[in-house]
Short mmCIF file of C-alpha atoms in Angstrom, two decimals:
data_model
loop_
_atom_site.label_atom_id
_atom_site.label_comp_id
_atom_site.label_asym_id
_atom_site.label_seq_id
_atom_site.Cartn_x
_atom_site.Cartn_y
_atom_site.Cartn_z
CA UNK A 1106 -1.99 -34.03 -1.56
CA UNK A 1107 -1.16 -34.39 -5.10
CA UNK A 1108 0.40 -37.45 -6.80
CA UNK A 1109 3.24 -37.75 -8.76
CA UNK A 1110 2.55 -37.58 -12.56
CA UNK A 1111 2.96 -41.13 -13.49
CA UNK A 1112 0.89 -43.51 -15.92
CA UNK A 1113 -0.41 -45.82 -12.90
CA UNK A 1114 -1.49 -48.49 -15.47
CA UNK A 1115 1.43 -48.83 -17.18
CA UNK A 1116 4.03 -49.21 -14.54
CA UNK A 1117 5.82 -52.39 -14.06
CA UNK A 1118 6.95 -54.60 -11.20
CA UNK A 1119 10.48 -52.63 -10.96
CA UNK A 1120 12.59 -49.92 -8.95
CA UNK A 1121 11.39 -46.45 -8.96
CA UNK A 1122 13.07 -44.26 -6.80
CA UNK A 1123 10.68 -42.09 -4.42
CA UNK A 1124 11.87 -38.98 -2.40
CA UNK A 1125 12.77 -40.16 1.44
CA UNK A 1126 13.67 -42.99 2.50
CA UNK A 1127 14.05 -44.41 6.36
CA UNK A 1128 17.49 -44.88 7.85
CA UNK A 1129 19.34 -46.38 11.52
CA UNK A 1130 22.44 -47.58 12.28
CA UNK A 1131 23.72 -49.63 14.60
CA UNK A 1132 26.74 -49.01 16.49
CA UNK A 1133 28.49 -49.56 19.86
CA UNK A 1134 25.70 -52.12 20.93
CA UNK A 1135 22.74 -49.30 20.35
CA UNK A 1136 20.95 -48.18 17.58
CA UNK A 1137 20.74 -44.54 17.03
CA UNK A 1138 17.18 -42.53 16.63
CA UNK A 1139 16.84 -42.95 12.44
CA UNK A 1140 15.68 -40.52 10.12
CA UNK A 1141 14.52 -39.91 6.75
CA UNK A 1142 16.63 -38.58 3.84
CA UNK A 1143 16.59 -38.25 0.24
CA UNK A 1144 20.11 -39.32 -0.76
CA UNK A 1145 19.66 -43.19 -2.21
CA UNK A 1146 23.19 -44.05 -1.69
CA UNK A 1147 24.54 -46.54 0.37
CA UNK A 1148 27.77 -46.08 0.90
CA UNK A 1149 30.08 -48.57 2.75
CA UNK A 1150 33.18 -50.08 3.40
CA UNK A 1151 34.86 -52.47 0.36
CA UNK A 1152 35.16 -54.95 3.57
CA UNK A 1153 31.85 -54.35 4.97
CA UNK A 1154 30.41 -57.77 6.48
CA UNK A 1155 27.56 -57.27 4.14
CA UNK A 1156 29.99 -58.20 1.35
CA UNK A 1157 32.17 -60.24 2.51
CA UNK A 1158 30.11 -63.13 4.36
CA UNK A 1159 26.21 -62.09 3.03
CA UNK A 1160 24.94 -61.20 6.38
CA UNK A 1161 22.04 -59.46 5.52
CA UNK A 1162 18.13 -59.85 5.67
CA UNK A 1163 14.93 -58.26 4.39
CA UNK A 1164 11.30 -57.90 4.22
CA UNK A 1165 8.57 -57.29 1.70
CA UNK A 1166 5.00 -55.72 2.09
CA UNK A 1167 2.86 -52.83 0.87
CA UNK A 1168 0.95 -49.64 1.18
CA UNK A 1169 -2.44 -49.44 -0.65
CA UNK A 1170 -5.01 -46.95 -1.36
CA UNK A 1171 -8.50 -48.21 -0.59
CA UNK A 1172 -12.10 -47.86 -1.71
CA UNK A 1173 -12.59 -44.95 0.59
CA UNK A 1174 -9.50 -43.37 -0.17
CA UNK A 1175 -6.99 -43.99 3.06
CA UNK A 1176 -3.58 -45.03 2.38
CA UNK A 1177 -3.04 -48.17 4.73
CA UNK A 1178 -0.91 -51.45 4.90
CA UNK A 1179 -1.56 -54.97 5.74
CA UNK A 1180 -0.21 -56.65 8.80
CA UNK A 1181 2.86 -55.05 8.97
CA UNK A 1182 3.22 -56.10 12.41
CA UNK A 1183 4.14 -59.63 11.33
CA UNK A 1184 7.07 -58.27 8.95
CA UNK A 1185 8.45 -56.62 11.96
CA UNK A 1186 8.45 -60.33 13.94
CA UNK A 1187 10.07 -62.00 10.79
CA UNK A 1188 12.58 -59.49 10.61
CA UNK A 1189 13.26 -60.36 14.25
CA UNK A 1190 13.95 -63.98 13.58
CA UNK A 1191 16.03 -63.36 10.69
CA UNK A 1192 18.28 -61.22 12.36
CA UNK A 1193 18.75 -63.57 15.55
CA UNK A 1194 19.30 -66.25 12.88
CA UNK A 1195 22.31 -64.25 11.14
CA UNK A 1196 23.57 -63.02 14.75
CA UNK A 1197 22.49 -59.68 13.76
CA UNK A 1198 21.06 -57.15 16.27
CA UNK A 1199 17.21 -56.93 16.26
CA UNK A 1200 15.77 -53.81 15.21
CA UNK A 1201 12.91 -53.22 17.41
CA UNK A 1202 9.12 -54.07 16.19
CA UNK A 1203 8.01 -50.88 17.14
CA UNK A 1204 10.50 -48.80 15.48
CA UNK A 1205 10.18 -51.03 12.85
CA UNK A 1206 6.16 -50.03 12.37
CA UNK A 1207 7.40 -46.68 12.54
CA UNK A 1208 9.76 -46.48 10.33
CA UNK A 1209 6.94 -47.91 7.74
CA UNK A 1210 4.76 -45.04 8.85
CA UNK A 1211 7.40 -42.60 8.00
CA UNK A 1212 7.98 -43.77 4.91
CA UNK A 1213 4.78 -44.17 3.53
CA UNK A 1214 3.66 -40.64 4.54
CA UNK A 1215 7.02 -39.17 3.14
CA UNK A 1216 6.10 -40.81 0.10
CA UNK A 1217 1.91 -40.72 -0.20
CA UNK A 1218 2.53 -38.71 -3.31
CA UNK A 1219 3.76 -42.02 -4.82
CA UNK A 1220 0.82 -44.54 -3.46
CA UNK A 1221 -0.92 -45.41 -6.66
CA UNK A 1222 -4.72 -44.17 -6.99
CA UNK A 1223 -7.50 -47.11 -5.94
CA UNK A 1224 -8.53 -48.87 -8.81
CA UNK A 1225 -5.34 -48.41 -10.76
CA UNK A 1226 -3.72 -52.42 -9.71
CA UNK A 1227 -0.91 -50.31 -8.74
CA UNK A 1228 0.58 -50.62 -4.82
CA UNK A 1229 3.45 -48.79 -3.11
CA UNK A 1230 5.79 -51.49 -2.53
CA UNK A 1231 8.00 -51.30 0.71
CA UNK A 1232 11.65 -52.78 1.09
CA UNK A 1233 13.04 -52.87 4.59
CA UNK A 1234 16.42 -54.54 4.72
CA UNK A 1235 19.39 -54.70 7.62
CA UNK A 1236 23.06 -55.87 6.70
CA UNK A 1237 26.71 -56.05 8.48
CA UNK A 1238 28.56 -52.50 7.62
CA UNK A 1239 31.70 -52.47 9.63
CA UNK A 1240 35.05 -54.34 7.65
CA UNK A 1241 35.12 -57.53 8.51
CA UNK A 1242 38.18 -59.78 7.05
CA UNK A 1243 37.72 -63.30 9.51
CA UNK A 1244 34.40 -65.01 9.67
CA UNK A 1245 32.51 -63.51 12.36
CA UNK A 1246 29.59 -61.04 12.32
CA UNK A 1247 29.69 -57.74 11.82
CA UNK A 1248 29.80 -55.03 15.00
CA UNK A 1249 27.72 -52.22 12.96
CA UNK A 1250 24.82 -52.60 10.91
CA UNK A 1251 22.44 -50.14 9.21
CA UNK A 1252 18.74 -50.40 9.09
CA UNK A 1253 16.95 -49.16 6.03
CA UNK A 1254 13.39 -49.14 4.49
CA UNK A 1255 13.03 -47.50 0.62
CA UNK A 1256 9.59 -47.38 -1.04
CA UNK A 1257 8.87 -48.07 -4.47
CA UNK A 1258 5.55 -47.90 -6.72
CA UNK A 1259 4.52 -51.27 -8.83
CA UNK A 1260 2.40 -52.19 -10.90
CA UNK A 1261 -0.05 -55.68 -10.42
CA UNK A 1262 2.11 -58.94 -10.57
CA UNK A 1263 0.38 -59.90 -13.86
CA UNK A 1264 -0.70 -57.81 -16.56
CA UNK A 1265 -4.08 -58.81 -17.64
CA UNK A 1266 -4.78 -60.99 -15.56
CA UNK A 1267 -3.10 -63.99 -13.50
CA UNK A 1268 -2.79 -66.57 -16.12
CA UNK A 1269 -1.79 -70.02 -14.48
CA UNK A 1270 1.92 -70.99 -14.68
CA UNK A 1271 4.06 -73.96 -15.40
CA UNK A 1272 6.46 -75.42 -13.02
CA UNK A 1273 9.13 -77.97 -12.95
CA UNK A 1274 10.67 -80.02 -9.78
CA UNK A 1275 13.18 -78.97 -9.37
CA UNK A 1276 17.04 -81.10 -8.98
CA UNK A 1277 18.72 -78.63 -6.60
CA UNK A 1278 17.79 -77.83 -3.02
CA UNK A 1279 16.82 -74.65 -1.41
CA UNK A 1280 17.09 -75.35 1.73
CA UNK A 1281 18.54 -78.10 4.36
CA UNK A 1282 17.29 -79.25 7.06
CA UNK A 1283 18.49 -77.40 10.26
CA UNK A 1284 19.30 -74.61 7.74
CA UNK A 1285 18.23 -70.71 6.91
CA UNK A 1286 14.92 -72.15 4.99
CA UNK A 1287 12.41 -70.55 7.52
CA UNK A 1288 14.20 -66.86 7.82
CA UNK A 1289 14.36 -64.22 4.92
CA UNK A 1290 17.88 -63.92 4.01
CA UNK A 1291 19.51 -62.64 1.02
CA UNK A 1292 21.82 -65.69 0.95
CA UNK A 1293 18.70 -67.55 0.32
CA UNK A 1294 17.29 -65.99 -2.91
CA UNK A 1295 20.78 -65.56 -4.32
CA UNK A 1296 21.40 -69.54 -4.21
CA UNK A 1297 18.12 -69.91 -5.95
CA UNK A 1298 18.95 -67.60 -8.69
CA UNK A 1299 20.65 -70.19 -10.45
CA UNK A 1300 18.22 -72.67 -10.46
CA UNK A 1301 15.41 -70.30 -11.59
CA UNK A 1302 18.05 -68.64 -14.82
CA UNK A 1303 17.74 -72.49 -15.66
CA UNK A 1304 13.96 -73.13 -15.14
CA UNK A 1305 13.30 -70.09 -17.20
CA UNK A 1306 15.83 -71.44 -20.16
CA UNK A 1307 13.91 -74.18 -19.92
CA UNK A 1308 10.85 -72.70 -20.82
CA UNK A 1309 9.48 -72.89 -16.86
CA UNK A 1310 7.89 -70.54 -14.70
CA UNK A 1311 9.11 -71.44 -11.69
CA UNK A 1312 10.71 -73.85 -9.56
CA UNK A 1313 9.20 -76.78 -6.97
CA UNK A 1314 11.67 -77.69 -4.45
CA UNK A 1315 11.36 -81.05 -2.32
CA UNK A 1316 12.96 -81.47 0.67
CA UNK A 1317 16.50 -82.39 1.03
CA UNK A 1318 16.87 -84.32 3.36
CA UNK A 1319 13.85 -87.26 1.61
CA UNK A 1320 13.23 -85.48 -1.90
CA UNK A 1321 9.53 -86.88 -1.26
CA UNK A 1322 7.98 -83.87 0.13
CA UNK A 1323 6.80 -80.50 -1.57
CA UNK A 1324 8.38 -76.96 0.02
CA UNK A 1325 8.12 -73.77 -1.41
CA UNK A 1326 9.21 -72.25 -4.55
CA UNK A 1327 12.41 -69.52 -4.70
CA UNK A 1328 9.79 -67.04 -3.33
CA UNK A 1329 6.22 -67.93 -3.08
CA UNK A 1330 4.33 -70.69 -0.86
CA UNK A 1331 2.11 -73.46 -2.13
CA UNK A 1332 -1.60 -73.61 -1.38
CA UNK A 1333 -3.49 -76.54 -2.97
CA UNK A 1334 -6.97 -77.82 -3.11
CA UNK A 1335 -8.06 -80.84 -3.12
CA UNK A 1336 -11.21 -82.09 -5.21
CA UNK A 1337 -13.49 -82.06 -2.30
CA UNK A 1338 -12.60 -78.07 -1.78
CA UNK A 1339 -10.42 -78.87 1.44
CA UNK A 1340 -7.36 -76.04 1.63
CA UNK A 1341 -3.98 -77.39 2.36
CA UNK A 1342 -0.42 -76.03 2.68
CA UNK A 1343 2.97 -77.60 3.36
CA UNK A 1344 4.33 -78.20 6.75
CA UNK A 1345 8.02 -77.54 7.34
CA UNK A 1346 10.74 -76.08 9.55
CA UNK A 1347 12.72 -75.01 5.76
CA UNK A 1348 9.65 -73.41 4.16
CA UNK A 1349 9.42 -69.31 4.73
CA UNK A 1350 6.89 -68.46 7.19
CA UNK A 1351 4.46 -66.68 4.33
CA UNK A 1352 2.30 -63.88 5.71
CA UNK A 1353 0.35 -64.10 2.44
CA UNK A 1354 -0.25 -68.11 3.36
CA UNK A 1355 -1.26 -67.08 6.74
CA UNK A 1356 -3.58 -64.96 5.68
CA UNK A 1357 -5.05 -66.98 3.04
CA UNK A 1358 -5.78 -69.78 5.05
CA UNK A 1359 -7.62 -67.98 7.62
CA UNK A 1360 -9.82 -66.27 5.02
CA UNK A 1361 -10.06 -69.91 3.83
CA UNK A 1362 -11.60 -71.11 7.00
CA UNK A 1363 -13.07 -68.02 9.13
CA UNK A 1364 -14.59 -66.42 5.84
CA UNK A 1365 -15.18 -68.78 3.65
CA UNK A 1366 -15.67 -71.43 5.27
CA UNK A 1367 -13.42 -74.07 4.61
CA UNK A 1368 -11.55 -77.21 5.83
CA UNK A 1369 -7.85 -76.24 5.81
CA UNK A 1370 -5.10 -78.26 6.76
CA UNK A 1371 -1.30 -77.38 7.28
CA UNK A 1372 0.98 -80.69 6.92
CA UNK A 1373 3.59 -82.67 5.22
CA UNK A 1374 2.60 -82.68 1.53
CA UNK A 1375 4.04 -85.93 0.07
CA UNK A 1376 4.94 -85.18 -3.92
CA UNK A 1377 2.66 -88.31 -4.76
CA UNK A 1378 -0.23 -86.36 -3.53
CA UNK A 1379 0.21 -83.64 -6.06
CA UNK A 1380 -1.60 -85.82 -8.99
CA UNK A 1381 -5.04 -85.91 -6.53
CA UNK A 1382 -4.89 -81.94 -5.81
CA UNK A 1383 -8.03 -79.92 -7.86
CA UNK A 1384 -6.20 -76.42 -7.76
CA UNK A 1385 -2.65 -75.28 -7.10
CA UNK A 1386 -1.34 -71.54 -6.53
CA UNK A 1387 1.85 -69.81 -5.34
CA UNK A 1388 1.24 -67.15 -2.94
CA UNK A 1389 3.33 -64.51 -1.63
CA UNK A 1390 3.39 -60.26 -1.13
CA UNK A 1391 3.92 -59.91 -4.99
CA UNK A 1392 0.81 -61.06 -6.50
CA UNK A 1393 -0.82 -62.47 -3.49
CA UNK A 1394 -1.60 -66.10 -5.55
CA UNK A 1395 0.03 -67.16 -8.70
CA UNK A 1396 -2.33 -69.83 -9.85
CA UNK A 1397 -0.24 -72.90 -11.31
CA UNK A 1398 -1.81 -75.01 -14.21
CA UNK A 1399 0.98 -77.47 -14.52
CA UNK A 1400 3.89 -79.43 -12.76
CA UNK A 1401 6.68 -81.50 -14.91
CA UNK A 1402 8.54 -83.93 -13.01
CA UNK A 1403 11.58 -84.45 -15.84
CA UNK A 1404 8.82 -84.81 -18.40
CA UNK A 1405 6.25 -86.31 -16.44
CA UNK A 1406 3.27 -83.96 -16.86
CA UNK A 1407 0.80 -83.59 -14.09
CA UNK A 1408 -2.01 -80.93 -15.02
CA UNK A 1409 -4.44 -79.70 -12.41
CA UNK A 1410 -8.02 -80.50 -13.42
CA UNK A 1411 -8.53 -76.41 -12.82
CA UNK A 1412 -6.33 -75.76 -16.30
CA UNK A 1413 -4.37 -73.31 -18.06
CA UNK A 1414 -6.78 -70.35 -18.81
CA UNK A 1415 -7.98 -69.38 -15.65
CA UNK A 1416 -7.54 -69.63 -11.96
CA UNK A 1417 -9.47 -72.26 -10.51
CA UNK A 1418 -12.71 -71.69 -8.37
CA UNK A 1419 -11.47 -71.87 -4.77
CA UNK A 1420 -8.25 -70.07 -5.79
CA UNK A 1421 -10.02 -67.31 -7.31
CA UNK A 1422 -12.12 -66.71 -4.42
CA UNK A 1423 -9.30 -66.64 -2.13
CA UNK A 1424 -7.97 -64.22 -4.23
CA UNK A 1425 -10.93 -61.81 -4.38
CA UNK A 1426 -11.38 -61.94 -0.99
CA UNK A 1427 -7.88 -61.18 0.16
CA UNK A 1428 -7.64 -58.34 -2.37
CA UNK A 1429 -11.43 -57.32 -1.25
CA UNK A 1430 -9.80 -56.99 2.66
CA UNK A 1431 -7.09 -55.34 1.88
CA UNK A 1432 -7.97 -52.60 -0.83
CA UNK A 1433 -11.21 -51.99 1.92
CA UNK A 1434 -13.63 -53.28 -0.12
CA UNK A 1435 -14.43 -56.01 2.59
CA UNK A 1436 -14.59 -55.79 6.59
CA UNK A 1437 -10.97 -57.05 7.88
CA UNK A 1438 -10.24 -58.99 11.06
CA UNK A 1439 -9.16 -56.58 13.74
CA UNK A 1440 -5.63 -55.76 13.70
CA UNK A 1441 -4.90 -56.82 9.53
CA UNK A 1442 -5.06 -53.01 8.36
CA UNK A 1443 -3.34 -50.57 9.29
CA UNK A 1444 -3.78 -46.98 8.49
CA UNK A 1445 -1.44 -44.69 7.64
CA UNK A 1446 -3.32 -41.57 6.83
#
């Protein structure tokens, strides 16, 4: 197979469109079989639930070439699951794990001519996404929905290198309590779009949101987890029924422990304990950990000792190692990988 002609190194973190692209709709109660197709175009009602009342949900992960040369993707059974609980969430109808998985098959073999080369920092990024399609004019859900799963080709999160970030805390919420917090719906990111327009005219990175209900604990950010470490190398991540269930965390922390051999610890993270943490990162599908170097609380300054030039040790090796398992360079735990062709 011969890839496209594209300058692997130089592409950005953006849309591309590839050739096919995986499609199902939903209608009287059933979905129907899918297919591929070329045309990009969704087209829809000007009433379509989608548009009127936001009820839609998504899911990010990735295809990557390996050392040996497969084309494979990591633990895409656990988007499928997410996707699940989104959609019972939004009173949407589940689209079935296993069509789910092969849908992402489909797609990434339709488009193998776009999965960048190993070695290049590029990936094959893959959207799937579900919304309400039917006009709907009252507040209720929709009755049809479409399915749908695009690829795109991106290149690494951070261009020479991941640099560590600066973050502020941040005065509006992102989630309440008994809320959407935990599922992966559009609504979500487009509330926080406002608040991270500001951070970055601000001169911030990113966002840190507390809880709502206390303001005393840490969350997540618009779209990453939070891993810290503390100074005597113990792993620990927020606890919360309003934080995103990050695959990316998951993962992380068990290569934390079972590889590494660490001390990790999932719990309520009090905001006073952020001055005591060695290392902080954000972690997520894009660039796996976004090391952070400093946190302003309205112009309090707290620096982590690991500093603004690098990531710190423990980070860094979570990073190689998760990178190492999924471009094949390292044995994976049965069941992260799988291959596509």
């Amino acid at each position: 197979m011969e890839k496209k002609n594209i300058d692997w190194s130089n592409i950005g973190f953006g849309y591309m469109q590839t050739d096919k692209r995986y499609v199902s709709n939903y209608k009287n109660g059933a979905w129907d079989e899918g297919m591929l197709t070329e045309d990009a175009n969704v087209v829809i009602s000007e009433c379509a639930g989608v548009l009127q009342y936001a009820q839609t949900c998504f899911e990010g992960l990735k295809a990557y070439t390996t050392e040996d040369g497969h084309i494979v993707t990591f633990r895409p059974e656990l988007n499928a699951k997410r996707m699940v609980d989104s959609a019972q969430r939004l009173c949407m109808p589940v689209f079935p794990e296993d069509r789910f998985i092969d849908a992402v098959q489909k797609v990434v073999e339709a488009n193998a001519a776009y999965v960048p080369p190993y070695g290049s920092g590029a990936t094959l990024y893959l959207r799937p996404y579900m919304f309400g399609s039917n006009p709907v004019i009252g507040v209720k859900p929709a009755d049809e929905y479409q399915f749908r799963l695009f690829a795109t080709p991106v290149g690494p999160y951070f261009k020479g290198g991941a640099k560590p970030i600066t973050i502020r805390v941040c005065d509006y919420d992102r989630a309440a309590p008994h809320g959407t917090g935990h599922i992966k719906a559009g609504l979500n990111y487009a509330m926080s779009l406002y608040a991270i327009t500001d951070a970055h005219a601000q001169g911030y990175d990113e966002n840190m949101y507390l809880d709502s209900a206390t303001r005393t604990k840490i969350e997540e950010t618009g779209g990453a987890n939070f891993i810290f470490v503390t100074k005597d190398g113990k792993v620990v991540t927020p606890k919360s029924d309003t934080i995103l269930p990050s695959i990316t965390r998951r993962s992380l922390m068990y290569v934390a422990k079972e590889y590494l051999g660490m001390e990790v610890e999932e719990r309520e993270v009090l905001f006073e304990e952020i001055k005591d943490f060695a290392e902080c990162g954000l972690c997520g599908t894009a660039a796996v950990i976004s090391p952070v170097g400093k946190v302003v609380n309205h112009g309090e300054e707290i620096c982590f000792p690991s500093g603004m030039d690098d990531m710190g040790p423990v980070t860094k090796k979570l990073y190689d190692t998760l990178t190492g398992i999924q471009m094949g360079r390292i044995e994976a735990p049965e069941g992260w990988i799988k291959v596509i062709k």
